[in-house]
Amino acid sequence: MPKRLALILGDQLSLTLASLRDADPETDHILMAEVWDEAQYVRHHKKKIALIFAAMRHFGETLRGAGYAVTYVRLDDADNTGSLTGELHRHAQALGPDEIWITEAGEWRLRKAFEGYMAQAPAPVRIFEDDRFLCSTADFADWAKGRKQLRMEYFYRDMRRKTGLLMDGDTPEGGQWNYDADNRKPAEADLFMPHPKRFEPDDITREVLALVGARFGDHFGDLEPFWFAVTADDANAAADHFITAQLADFGTYQDAMLVGERFLYHSVLSVYINIGLLDPLDLCTRVEAAYKAGKVPLNSAEGFIRQIIGWREYVRGIYFTAMPDYAARNALGASRALPDFYWTGEVDMTCLREAITQTREEAYAHHIQRLMITGNFALIAGVDPHAVHEWYLAVYADAFEWVEMPNTIGMSQFADGGLLGSKPYAASGNYINKMSDYCAHCRYDVKQKTGPDACPFNALYWDFMARNRKTLDGNPRLGRVFSTWDRMTDDTRAAYRDSAQAFLSTLFDG
Ligand code: FAD
Ligand code: DLZ
Ligand code: SF4
């Protein structure tokens, strides 16, 4: 009989995981399980399921190599109960451990399921805090207590002080906390643009690809080519490649978009960080070292580190502080269905077609595509934020609710009424034209404001502002927007609203 039975989830594939740090291969038993419930609670992109199962199977082998007895349940195993609590119970009963160990789950629904299970478990259950994150849920709640506004920038500064990253004593490296003002350049097409490192699937991954093709063939997205890393060694090689080949330009072109360039200077490392193959603090330390060695400029190193120790930790804090009702927030009362083209990519608007096609093929789009193209469109078209959230959770390989939901419900859809962001990320075609070359390849004219050939983002933007004026009027960051609207003639305002209505009717009523 093992002393402890430790359950390791599909996004907990780190040898440094709290429950594994304290475990002993001599006495303890590991359980990992591919289960139908996790693969189906949203209809995940095929590549996401393949990534997680392949990485789980490799991690199971790593643990065996480290001397652990590992029970690895495959999706098609005859006795698989189909849920994580079901598998935990089945194996806890069969193995009779003294204790059951779990590291806290990343999603609310699963945390509740494990808490509910504790009462019927055949042995005491110990739940470890997930200290791969730098800020615990309790520490975030303390930080948030009594603050009227939870602004990322102040949280980030505290995380810089806490980690010592890019700090010169008590002051930030270079004298400023944030170099975002240098990070808004549009990119230009370049034959020598670097790309993320790709990996050939090995036999274990090929077996998973066959399983996913057979069992999840009707899910969204292309399964192959599959090139993600599925081991910590390969994920670290991908990180080294990013630091050497892409990081120097990461900051400058962070907000840029180009037709056919799916990654630009983005790292595509969230897929590995979020399932535990890369350690976030270690990664930031390597980025800081590249800066200190003079290999990358400060705006890039700071920008990258801010995304990880700032945004990534902050959104997780918001999620656990505001759940469970956060999921149902809809501050703007948006209620339209998600347009079908989000699933097919069949749409005339080049910006949306590019973002959605690459999402289908790669299970990846970079931040500005998620925020200012697919997110912005859903926001100004008035799509139900919950439908938008379910789409993002399903289609991206890096999507787990703790990070996806606040980014969608809060940052992108303003459905939390401004808890996370100080104003809605709504933009007209002008912004997209400034930051991309999409409009030059579009059947719509970004310079036209209204009418059937005008960029639909233009009229939708003003319709969104006018429609939501009651809710948004007091927002100090929107004062200029509303005064511009007020200065327009009645005819201009009516033309915007009619144009938006005509577009929305065609889109939603056929
Ligand atoms: P890079 O641009 O290279 O950034 C570096 C790292 O910073 C990322 O790997 C990621 O770990 C972190 N990061 C950057 N921005 C954010 C952010 N806003 N929140 C949290 N971490 C951040 N990120 C996810 O990891 N999973 C999601 O499901 C997810 N859903 C999103 C939904 C919407 C509507 C929006 C607007 C953003 C979402 N993001 C999500 C945040 C961000 O878009 C992705 O982290 C990023 O695009 C991942 O690609 P990358 O690794 O190339 O990032
Ligand atoms: C996302 C996912 C999928 C698709 N499948 C599994 C699985 O079969 N077994 C498992 O342990 N974890 C899986 N996961 C990850 C879990 O859903 C994840 O642990 C929770 O979403 C919490 O973040
Ligand atoms: Fe998108 Fe409008 Fe530009 Fe077309 S013109 S790519 S719809 S922003």
Short mmCIF file of N, CA, C and O and ligand atoms in Angstrom, two decimals, residues 349-351 429 432 438-439 442 444-446 455-457, ligand 3:
data_model
loop_
_atom_site.label_atom_id
_atom_site.label_comp_id
_atom_site.label_asym_id
_atom_site.label_seq_id
_atom_site.Cartn_x
_atom_site.Cartn_y
_atom_site.Cartn_z
N MET A 349 -14.10 40.15 -44.15
CA MET A 349 -13.22 41.07 -43.42
C MET A 349 -11.86 40.38 -43.22
O MET A 349 -11.76 39.39 -42.49
N THR A 350 -10.84 40.92 -43.86
CA THR A 350 -9.53 40.25 -43.89
C THR A 350 -8.95 40.06 -42.49
O THR A 350 -8.38 39.01 -42.17
N CYS A 351 -9.10 41.07 -41.64
CA CYS A 351 -8.52 40.97 -40.30
C CYS A 351 -9.12 39.77 -39.55
O CYS A 351 -8.39 38.97 -38.95
N GLY A 429 -11.81 50.77 -37.57
CA GLY A 429 -10.84 50.26 -38.53
C GLY A 429 -9.53 51.04 -38.52
O GLY A 429 -8.47 50.50 -38.84
N ILE A 432 -6.85 49.32 -36.55
CA ILE A 432 -6.39 48.08 -37.20
C ILE A 432 -5.50 48.44 -38.39
O ILE A 432 -4.45 47.82 -38.62
N TYR A 438 -3.56 44.51 -42.91
CA TYR A 438 -4.78 43.78 -43.26
C TYR A 438 -5.67 44.58 -44.22
O TYR A 438 -6.23 44.04 -45.17
N CYS A 439 -5.81 45.88 -43.92
CA CYS A 439 -6.80 46.68 -44.67
C CYS A 439 -6.40 46.81 -46.14
O CYS A 439 -7.27 46.92 -47.01
N CYS A 442 -8.09 44.03 -48.09
CA CYS A 442 -9.49 43.77 -47.70
C CYS A 442 -10.46 44.29 -48.76
O CYS A 442 -10.20 45.30 -49.42
N TYR A 444 -13.22 45.62 -48.02
CA TYR A 444 -13.81 46.84 -47.46
C TYR A 444 -12.79 47.97 -47.49
O TYR A 444 -11.58 47.74 -47.48
N ASP A 445 -13.31 49.19 -47.47
CA ASP A 445 -12.46 50.37 -47.49
C ASP A 445 -12.41 50.96 -46.08
O ASP A 445 -13.42 51.45 -45.57
N VAL A 446 -11.23 50.92 -45.48
CA VAL A 446 -11.11 51.37 -44.10
C VAL A 446 -11.33 52.89 -43.97
O VAL A 446 -11.71 53.38 -42.90
N CYS A 455 -15.52 49.95 -44.12
CA CYS A 455 -15.07 48.97 -43.11
C CYS A 455 -16.14 48.87 -42.03
O CYS A 455 -16.47 49.87 -41.38
N PRO A 456 -16.68 47.66 -41.77
CA PRO A 456 -17.76 47.53 -40.79
C PRO A 456 -17.36 47.97 -39.37
O PRO A 456 -18.22 48.36 -38.58
N PHE A 457 -16.05 47.91 -39.06
CA PHE A 457 -15.62 48.31 -37.71
C PHE A 457 -15.93 49.79 -37.46
O PHE A 457 -16.13 50.19 -36.31
FE1 SF4 B 3 -10.66 44.69 -41.02
FE2 SF4 B 3 -11.91 46.93 -41.82
FE3 SF4 B 3 -9.34 46.65 -42.30
FE4 SF4 B 3 -11.10 45.12 -43.62
S1 SF4 B 3 -10.89 47.35 -43.73
S2 SF4 B 3 -9.20 44.44 -42.68
S3 SF4 B 3 -12.67 44.82 -42.04
S4 SF4 B 3 -10.30 46.78 -40.29
#
